CSV table of C-alpha atoms and ligand atoms in Angstrom, one decimal:
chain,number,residue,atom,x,y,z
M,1,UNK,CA,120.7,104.4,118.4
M,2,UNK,CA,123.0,105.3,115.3
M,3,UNK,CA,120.9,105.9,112.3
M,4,UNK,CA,121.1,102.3,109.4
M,5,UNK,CA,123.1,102.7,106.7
M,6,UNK,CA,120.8,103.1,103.5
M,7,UNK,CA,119.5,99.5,103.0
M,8,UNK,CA,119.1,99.1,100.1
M,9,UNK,CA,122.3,98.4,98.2
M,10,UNK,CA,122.3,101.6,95.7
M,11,UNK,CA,124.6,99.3,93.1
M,12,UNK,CA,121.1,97.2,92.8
M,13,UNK,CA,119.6,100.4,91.4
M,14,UNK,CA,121.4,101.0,88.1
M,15,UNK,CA,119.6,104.2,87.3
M,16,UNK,CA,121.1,105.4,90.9
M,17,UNK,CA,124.9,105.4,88.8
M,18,UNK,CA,123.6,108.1,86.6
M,19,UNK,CA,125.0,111.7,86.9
M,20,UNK,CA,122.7,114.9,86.4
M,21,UNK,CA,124.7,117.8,84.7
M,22,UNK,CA,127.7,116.3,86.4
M,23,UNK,CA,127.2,115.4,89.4
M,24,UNK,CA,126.0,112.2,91.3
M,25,UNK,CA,122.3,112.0,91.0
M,26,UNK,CA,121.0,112.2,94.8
M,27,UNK,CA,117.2,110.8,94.2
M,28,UNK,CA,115.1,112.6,96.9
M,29,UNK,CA,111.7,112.4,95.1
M,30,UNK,CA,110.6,109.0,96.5
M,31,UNK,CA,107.2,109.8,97.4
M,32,UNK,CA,106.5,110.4,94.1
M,33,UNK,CA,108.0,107.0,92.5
M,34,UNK,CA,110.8,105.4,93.3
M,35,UNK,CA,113.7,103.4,91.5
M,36,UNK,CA,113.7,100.4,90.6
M,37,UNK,CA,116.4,97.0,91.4
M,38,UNK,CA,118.1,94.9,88.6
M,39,UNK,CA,116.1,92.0,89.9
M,40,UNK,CA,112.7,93.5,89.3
M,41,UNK,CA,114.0,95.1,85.4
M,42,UNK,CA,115.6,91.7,85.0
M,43,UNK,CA,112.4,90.1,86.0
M,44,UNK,CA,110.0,91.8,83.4
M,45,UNK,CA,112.4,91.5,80.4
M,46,UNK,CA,112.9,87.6,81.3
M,47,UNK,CA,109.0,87.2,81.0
M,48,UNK,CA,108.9,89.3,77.8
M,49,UNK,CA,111.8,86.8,76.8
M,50,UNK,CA,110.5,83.7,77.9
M,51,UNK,CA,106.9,83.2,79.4
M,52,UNK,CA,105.0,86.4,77.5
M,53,UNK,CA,101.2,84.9,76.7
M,54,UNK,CA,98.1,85.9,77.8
M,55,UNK,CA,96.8,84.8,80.6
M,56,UNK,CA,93.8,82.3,81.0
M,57,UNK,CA,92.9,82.0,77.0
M,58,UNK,CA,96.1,79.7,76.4
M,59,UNK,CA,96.2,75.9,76.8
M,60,UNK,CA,99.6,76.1,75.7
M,61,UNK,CA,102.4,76.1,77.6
M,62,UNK,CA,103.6,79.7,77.5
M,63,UNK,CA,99.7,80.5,78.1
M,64,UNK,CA,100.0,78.4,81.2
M,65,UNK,CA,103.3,80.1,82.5
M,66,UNK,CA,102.0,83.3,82.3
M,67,UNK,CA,98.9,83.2,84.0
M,68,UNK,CA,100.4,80.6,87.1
M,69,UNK,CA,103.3,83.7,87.2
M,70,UNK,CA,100.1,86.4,87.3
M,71,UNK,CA,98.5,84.5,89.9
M,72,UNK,CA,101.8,83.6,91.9
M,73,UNK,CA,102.2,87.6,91.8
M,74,UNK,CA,98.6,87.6,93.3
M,75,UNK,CA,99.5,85.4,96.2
M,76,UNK,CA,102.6,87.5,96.8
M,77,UNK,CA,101.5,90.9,97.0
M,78,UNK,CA,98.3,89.8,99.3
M,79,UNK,CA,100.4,87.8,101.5
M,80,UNK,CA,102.8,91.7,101.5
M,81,UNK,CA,99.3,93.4,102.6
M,82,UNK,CA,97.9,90.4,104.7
M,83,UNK,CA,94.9,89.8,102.6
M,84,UNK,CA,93.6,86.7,101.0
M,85,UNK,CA,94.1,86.2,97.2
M,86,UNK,CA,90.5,86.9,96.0
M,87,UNK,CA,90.6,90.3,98.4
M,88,UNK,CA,93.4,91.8,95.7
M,89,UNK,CA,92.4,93.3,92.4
M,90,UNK,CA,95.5,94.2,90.0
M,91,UNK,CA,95.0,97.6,88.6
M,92,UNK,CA,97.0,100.8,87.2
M,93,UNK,CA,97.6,102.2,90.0
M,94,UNK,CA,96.2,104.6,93.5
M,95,UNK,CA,94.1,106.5,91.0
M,96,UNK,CA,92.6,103.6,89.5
M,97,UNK,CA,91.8,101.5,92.2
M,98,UNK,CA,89.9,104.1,93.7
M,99,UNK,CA,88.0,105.1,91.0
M,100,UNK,CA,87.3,101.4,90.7
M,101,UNK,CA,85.1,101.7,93.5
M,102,UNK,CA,83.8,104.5,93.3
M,103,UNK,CA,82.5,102.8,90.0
M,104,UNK,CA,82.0,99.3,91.5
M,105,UNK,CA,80.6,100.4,94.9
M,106,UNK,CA,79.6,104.0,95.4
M,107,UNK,CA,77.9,104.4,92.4
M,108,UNK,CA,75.4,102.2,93.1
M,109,UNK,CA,75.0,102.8,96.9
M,110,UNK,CA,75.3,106.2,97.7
M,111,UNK,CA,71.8,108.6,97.3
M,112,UNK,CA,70.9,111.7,97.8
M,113,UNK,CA,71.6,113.3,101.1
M,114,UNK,CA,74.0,111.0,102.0
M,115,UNK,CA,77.3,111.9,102.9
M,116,UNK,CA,81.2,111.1,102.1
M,117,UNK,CA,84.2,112.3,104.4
M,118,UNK,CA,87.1,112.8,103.4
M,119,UNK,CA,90.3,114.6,105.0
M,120,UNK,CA,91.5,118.3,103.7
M,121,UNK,CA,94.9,115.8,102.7
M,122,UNK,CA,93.7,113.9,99.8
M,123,UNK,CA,95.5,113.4,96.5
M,124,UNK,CA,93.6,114.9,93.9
M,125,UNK,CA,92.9,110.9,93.5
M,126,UNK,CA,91.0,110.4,96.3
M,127,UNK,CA,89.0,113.5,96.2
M,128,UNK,CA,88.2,113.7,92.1
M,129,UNK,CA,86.2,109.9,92.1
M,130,UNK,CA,84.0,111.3,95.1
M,131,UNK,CA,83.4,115.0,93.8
M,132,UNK,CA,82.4,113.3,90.4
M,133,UNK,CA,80.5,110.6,92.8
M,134,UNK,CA,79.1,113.3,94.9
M,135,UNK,CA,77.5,115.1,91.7
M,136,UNK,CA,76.5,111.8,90.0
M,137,UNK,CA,74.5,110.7,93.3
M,138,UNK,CA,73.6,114.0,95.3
M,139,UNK,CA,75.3,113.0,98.0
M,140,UNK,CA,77.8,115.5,99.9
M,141,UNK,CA,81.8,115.8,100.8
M,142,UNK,CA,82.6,116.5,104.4
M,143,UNK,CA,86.3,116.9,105.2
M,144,UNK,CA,87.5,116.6,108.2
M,145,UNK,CA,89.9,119.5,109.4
M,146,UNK,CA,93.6,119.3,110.2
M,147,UNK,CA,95.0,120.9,113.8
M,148,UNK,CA,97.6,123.0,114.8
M,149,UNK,CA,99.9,120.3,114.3
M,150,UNK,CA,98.4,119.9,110.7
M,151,UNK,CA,97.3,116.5,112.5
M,152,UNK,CA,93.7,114.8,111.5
M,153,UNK,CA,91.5,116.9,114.0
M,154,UNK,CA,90.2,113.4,115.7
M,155,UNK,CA,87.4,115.7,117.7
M,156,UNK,CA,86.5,117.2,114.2
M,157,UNK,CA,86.0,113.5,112.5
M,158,UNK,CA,84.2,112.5,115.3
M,159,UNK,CA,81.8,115.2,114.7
M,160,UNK,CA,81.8,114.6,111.1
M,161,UNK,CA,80.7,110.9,111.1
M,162,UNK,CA,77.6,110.8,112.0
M,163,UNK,CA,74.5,108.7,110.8
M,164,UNK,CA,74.3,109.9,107.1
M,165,UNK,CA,77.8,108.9,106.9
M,166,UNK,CA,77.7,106.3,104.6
M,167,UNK,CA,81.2,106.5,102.5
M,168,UNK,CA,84.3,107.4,104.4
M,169,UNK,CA,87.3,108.1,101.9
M,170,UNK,CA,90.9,108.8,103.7
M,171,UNK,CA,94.4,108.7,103.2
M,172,UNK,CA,97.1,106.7,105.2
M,173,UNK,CA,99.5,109.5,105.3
M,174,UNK,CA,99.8,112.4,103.1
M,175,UNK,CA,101.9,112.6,99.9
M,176,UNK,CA,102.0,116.2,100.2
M,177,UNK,CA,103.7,117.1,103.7
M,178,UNK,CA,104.0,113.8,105.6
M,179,UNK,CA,100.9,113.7,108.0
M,180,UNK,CA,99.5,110.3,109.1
M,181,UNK,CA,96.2,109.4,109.8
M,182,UNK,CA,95.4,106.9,113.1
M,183,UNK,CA,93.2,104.4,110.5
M,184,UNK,CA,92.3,102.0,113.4
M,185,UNK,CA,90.5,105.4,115.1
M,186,UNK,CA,89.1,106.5,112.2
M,187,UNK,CA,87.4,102.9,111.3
M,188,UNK,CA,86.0,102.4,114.2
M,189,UNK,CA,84.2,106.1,114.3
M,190,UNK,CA,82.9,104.7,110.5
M,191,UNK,CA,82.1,101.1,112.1
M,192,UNK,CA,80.0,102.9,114.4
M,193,UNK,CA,78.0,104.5,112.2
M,194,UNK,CA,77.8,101.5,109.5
M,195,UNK,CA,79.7,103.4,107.0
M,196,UNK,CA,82.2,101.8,104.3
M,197,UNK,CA,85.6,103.0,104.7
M,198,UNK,CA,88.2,102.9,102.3
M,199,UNK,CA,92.4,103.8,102.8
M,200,UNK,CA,94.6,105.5,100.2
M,201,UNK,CA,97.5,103.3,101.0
M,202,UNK,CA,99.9,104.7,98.4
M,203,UNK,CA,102.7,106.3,100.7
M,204,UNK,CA,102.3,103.8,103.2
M,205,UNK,CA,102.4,100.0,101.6
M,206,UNK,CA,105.9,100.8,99.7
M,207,UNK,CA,107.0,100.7,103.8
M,208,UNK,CA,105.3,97.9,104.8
M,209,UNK,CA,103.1,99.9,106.6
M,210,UNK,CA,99.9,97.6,106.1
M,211,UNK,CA,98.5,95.2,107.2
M,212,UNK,CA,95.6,94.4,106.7
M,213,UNK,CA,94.5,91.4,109.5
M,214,UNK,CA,94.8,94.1,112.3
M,215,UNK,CA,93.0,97.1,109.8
M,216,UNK,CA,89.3,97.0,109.9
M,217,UNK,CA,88.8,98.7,106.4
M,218,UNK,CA,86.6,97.7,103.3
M,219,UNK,CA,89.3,99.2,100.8
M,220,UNK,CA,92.7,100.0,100.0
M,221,UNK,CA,94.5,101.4,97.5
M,222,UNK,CA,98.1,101.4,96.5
M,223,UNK,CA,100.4,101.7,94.0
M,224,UNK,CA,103.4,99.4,92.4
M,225,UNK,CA,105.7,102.1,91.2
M,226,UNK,CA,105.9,103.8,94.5
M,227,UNK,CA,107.4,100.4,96.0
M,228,UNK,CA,110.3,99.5,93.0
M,229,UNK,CA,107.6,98.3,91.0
M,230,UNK,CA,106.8,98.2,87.4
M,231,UNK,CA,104.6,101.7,86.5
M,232,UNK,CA,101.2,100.6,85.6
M,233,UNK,CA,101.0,97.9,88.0
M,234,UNK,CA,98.7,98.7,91.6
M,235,UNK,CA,96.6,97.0,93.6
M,236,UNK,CA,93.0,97.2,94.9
M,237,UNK,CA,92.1,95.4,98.2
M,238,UNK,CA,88.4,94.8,99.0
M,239,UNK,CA,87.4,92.8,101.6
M,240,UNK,CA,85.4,89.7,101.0
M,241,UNK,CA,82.6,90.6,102.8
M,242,UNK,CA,82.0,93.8,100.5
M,243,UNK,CA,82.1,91.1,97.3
M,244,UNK,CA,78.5,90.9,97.0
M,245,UNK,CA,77.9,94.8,96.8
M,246,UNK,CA,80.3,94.8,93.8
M,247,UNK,CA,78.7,95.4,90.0
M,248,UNK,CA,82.0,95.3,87.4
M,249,UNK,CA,83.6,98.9,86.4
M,250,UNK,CA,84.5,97.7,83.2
M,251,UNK,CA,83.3,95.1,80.9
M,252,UNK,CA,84.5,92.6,78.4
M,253,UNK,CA,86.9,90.1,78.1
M,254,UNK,CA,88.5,88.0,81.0
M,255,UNK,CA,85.7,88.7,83.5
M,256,UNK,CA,82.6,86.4,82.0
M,257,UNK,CA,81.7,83.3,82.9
M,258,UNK,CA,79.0,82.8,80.4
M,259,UNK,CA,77.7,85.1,77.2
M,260,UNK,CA,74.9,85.1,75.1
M,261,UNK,CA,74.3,87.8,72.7
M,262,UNK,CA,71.6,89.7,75.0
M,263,UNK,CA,73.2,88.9,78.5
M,264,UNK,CA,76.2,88.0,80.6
M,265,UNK,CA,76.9,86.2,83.8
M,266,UNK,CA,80.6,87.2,85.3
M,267,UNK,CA,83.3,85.3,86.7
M,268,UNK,CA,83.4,86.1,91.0
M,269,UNK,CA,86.5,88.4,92.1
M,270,UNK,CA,89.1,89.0,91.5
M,271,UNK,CA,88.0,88.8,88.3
M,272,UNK,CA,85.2,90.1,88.0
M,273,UNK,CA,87.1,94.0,88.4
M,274,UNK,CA,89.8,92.3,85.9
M,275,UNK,CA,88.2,92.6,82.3
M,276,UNK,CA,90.9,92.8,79.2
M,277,UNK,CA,94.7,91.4,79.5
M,278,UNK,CA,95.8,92.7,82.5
M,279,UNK,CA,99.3,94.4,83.6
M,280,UNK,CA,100.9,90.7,83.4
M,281,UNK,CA,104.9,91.8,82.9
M,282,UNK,CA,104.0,94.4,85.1
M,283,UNK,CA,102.9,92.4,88.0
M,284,UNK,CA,105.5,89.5,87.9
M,285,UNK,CA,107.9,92.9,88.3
M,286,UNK,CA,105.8,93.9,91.4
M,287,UNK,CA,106.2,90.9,93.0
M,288,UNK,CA,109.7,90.5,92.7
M,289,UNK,CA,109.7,94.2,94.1
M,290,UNK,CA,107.6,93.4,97.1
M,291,UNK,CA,110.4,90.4,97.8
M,292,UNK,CA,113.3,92.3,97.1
M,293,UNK,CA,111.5,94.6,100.2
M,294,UNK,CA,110.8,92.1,102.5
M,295,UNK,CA,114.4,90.5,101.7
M,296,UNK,CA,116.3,93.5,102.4
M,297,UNK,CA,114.2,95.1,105.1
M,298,UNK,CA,111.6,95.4,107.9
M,299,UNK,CA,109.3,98.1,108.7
M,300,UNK,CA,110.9,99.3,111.5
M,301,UNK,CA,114.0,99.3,109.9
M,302,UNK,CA,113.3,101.7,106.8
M,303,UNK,CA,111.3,103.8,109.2
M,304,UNK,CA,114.4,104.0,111.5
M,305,UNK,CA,116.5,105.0,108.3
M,306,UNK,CA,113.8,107.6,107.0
M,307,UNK,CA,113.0,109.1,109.8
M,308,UNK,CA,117.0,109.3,110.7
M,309,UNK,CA,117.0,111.7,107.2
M,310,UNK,CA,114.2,113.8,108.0
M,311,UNK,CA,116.0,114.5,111.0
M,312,UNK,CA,118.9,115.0,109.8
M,313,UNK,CA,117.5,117.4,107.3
M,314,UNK,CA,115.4,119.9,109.5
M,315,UNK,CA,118.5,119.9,112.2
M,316,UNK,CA,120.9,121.1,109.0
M,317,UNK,CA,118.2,123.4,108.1
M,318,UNK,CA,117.9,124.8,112.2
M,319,UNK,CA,121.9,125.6,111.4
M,320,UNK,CA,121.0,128.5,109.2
M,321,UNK,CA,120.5,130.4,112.1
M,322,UNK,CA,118.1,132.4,109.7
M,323,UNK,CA,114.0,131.7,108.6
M,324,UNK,CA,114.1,132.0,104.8
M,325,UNK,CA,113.2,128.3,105.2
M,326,UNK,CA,109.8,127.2,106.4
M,327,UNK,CA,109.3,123.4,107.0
M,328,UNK,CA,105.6,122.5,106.5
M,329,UNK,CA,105.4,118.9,107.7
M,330,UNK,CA,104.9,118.4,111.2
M,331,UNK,CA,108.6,118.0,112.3
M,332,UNK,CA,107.7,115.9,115.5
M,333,UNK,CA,106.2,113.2,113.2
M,334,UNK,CA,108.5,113.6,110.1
M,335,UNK,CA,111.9,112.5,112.9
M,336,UNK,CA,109.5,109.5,114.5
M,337,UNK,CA,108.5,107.8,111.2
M,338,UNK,CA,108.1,110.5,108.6
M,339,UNK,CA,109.6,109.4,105.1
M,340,UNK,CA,109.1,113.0,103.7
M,341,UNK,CA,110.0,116.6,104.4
M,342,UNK,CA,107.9,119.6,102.4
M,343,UNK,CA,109.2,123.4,103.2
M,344,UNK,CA,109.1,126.4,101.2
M,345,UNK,CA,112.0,129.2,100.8
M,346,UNK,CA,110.1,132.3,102.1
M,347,UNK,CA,109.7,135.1,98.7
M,348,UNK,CA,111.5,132.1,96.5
M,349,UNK,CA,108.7,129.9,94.0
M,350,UNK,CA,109.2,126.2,94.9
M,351,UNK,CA,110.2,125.7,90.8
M,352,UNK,CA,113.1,127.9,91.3
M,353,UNK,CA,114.4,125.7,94.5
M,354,UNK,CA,114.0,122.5,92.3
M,355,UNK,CA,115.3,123.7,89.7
M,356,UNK,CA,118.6,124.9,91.2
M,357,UNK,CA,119.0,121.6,93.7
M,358,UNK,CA,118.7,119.7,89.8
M,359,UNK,CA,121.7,121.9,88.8
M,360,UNK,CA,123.4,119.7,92.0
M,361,UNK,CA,122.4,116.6,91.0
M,362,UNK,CA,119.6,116.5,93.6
M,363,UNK,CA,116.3,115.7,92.6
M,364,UNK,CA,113.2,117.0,94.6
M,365,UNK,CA,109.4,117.9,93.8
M,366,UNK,CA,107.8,120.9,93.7
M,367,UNK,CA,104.4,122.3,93.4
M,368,UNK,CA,101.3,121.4,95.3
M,369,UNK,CA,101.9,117.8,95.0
M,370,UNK,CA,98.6,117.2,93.5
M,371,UNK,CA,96.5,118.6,96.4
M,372,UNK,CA,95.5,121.7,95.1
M,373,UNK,CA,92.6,122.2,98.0
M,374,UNK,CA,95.4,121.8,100.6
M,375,UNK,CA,97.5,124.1,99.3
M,376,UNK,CA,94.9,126.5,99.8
M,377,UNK,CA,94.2,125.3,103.1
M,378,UNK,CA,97.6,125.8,104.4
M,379,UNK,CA,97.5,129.4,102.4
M,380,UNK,CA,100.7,128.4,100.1
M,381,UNK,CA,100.7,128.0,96.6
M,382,UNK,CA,103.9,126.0,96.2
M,383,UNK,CA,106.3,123.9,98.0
M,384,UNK,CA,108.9,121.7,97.8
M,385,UNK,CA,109.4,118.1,99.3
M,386,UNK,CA,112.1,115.9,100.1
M,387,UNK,CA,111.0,112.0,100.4
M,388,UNK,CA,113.4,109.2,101.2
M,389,UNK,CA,113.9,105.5,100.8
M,390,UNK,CA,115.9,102.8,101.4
M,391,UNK,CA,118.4,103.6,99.4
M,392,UNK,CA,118.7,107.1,100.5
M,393,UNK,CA,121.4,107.9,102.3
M,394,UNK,CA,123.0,110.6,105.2
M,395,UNK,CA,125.4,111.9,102.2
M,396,UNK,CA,122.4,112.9,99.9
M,397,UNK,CA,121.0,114.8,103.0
M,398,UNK,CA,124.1,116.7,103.6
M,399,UNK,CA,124.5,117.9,99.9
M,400,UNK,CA,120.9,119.0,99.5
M,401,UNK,CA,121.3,121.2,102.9
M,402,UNK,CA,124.8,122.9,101.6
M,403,UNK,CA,123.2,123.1,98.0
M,404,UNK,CA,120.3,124.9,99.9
M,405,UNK,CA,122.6,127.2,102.1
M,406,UNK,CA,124.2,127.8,98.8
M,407,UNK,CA,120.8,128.9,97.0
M,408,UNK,CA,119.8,131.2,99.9
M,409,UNK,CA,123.7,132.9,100.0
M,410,UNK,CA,123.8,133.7,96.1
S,1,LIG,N1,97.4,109.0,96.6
S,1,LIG,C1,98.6,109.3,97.1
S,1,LIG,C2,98.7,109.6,98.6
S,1,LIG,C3,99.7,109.4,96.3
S,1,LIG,O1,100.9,109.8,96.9
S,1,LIG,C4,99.6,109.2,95.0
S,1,LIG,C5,100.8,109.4,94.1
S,1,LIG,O2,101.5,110.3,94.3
S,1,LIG,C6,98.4,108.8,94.4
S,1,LIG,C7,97.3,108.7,95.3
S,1,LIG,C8,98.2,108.5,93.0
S,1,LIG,O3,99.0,107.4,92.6
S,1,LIG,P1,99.1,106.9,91.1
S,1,LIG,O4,99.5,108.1,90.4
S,1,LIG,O5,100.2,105.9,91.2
S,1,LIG,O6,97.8,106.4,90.7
């Protein structure tokens, strides 16, 4: 099957127009944010322009625009993840959501000797709330290993969850070189036990990879600007079954249903994890985001086109005939539904890769992708990664593999 064109139109993306020290910017660091369409910029300046209020406290009209767009925003982005309104919690962002439960939930349920696995993949944002969690409580981090394949070791996690498992923290595939996790395998190792799970969705929701009627998790966290969102816009999905475990993170505004100058009683959720103005602009953005998505693509689709790149990519790398390059992501994956490539240029720092492929035009990331403990793991320092989306394209590939056969030639 030929590989899609890109799908998304770049002309909807105007920063995609822009050259970089002359040349046409080729936008390879989508893993880390992405772009964003004229319809979703149009969208938050038109509410700045015409609808801006804050929401709930207004009886006035503009009040009442706002918060019906907010909660209209609400209804969209659940129906994107399949979850009911009252299941999604606007926040910043990944980071934010999951420190949201480790405030709302963990703090208050986790003791001493009890434990919380994680994966050796995490985000410094899914590993930082439960270190800090882990001290607070005097319960313990247990990660579960990766293979040969740098696959989740499913033998490993089985042996890891076991009956002090209470807390089981994971991510949905790994921003750092591309690995994906079998959720529905891992859940029901932590259903067996009675633990709590929750998903770092971050890399996988901006591909409509959720879904979260067939995903038998308690939380999940993503994040708007990954997705041609609005930064500082992100969601937190609990499921309604967990609601009465909850205590708010923060407190104020927004969030009360009643006050008196000794106590409180608070509104039920979403609310109730919602205190101050929230990310209003921000969210009527996201949602125009999530249906310029679903307008312009399906699942299978964007995988079919990302997974054509990665391809693409590692067989114009194998044409080197040479091994100064190294690809770190597990190749059979990254050309059946991998969005991302990570290698490393053998005796050359990641920095000096990046910063010669910006000299092209070609923007990539470099570093350890805020997974410092994986790094060290896989015994690298640095690396760089290539991520697509859907409005990369097979041209973008070909220039970053001659700009690289360049590089290793000068
Ligand atoms: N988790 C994963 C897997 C990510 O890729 C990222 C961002 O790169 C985060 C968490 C943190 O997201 P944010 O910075 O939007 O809060």
């Amino acid at each position: 099957m030929p590989l899609p064109m890109n799908i998304f139109d770049k002309k909807d993306f105007p920063i995609l127009a822009r050259q970089v020290h002359g040349n046409p910017l080729a936008y390879l660091d989508n893993a880390s944010t992405t772009q964003k369409p004229r319809e979703v910029i149009d969208a938050v300046v038109r509410f700045y322009e015409w609808s801006n209020a804050n929401t709930y406290r207004g009886v006035h009209t503009l009040g009442e625009e706002a918060t019906s767009l907010y909660e209209q925003a609400r209804a969209q982005i659940a129906a994107y993840i399949g979850c009911k309104p009252n299941e999604l919690v606007f926040t910043s962002g990944t980071t934010e959501s999951i420190n949201m439960v480790a405030h709302a939930w963990a703090l208050n349920h986790l003791k001493e000797g009890d434990e919380i696995v994680l994966s050796v993949l995490e985000h410094h944002a899914n590993l930082l709330p439960w270190q800090h969690v882990a001290q607070k409580t005097g319960a313990h981090l247990r990660f579960i290993p990766l293979n040969e394949q740098l696959e989740l070791d499913m033998h490993a996690a089985q042996e890891l969850i076991g009956t002090r498992t209470k807390f089981v923290a994971i991510t949905h595939a790994s921003n750092a070189i591309g690995t994906h996790v079998d959720i529905g395998r891992i859940a029901v190792m932590a259903r067996a036990v009675g633990a709590r799970i929750l998903v770092d969705a971050a890399q996988t929701v901006p591909r409509m990879g959720v879904d979260l009627r067939t995903m038998d998790v308690d939380f999940l966290a993503f994040s708007g600007h990954k997705m041609c969102g609005p930064t500082g816009i992100g969601g937190l999905f609990i499921r309604e079954s967990v609601h009465r475990e909850l205590e708010p993170f923060m407190l104020g505004g927004g969030m009360v249903f009643s006050v008196q100058q000794e106590v409180a009683s608070f509104m039920p959720m979403p609310q109730l994890l919602e205190a101050g103005t929230p990310p209003i602009a921000q969210a009527v953005g996201l949602a125009v985001a999530a249906r310029y998505i679903e307008q312009h693509t399906t699942a299978s689709e964007l995988q079919r086109l990302e997974a054509g790149l990665c391809r693409r990519f590692i067989e114009g790398i194998e044409t080197f005939n040479n091994d100064a390059i190294r690809i770190i992501t597990p190749t059979a994956e990254a050309i059946e539904r991998g969005h991302m490539v990570a290698f490393e240029v053998r005796g050359i720092h990641a920095h000096d890769v990046a910063a010669y492929l910006d000299r092209q035009g070609i923007a990539v990331r470099a570093g350890n992708h805020c997974a410092q403990p994986l790094a060290v793991y896989l015994g690298i320092s640095s690396f760089v990664r290539v991520s697509f989306y859907g409005y990369s394209d097979e041209t973008e590939v070909d220039r970053l593999v001659a700009a690289l056969h360049a590089f290793l030639k000068a």
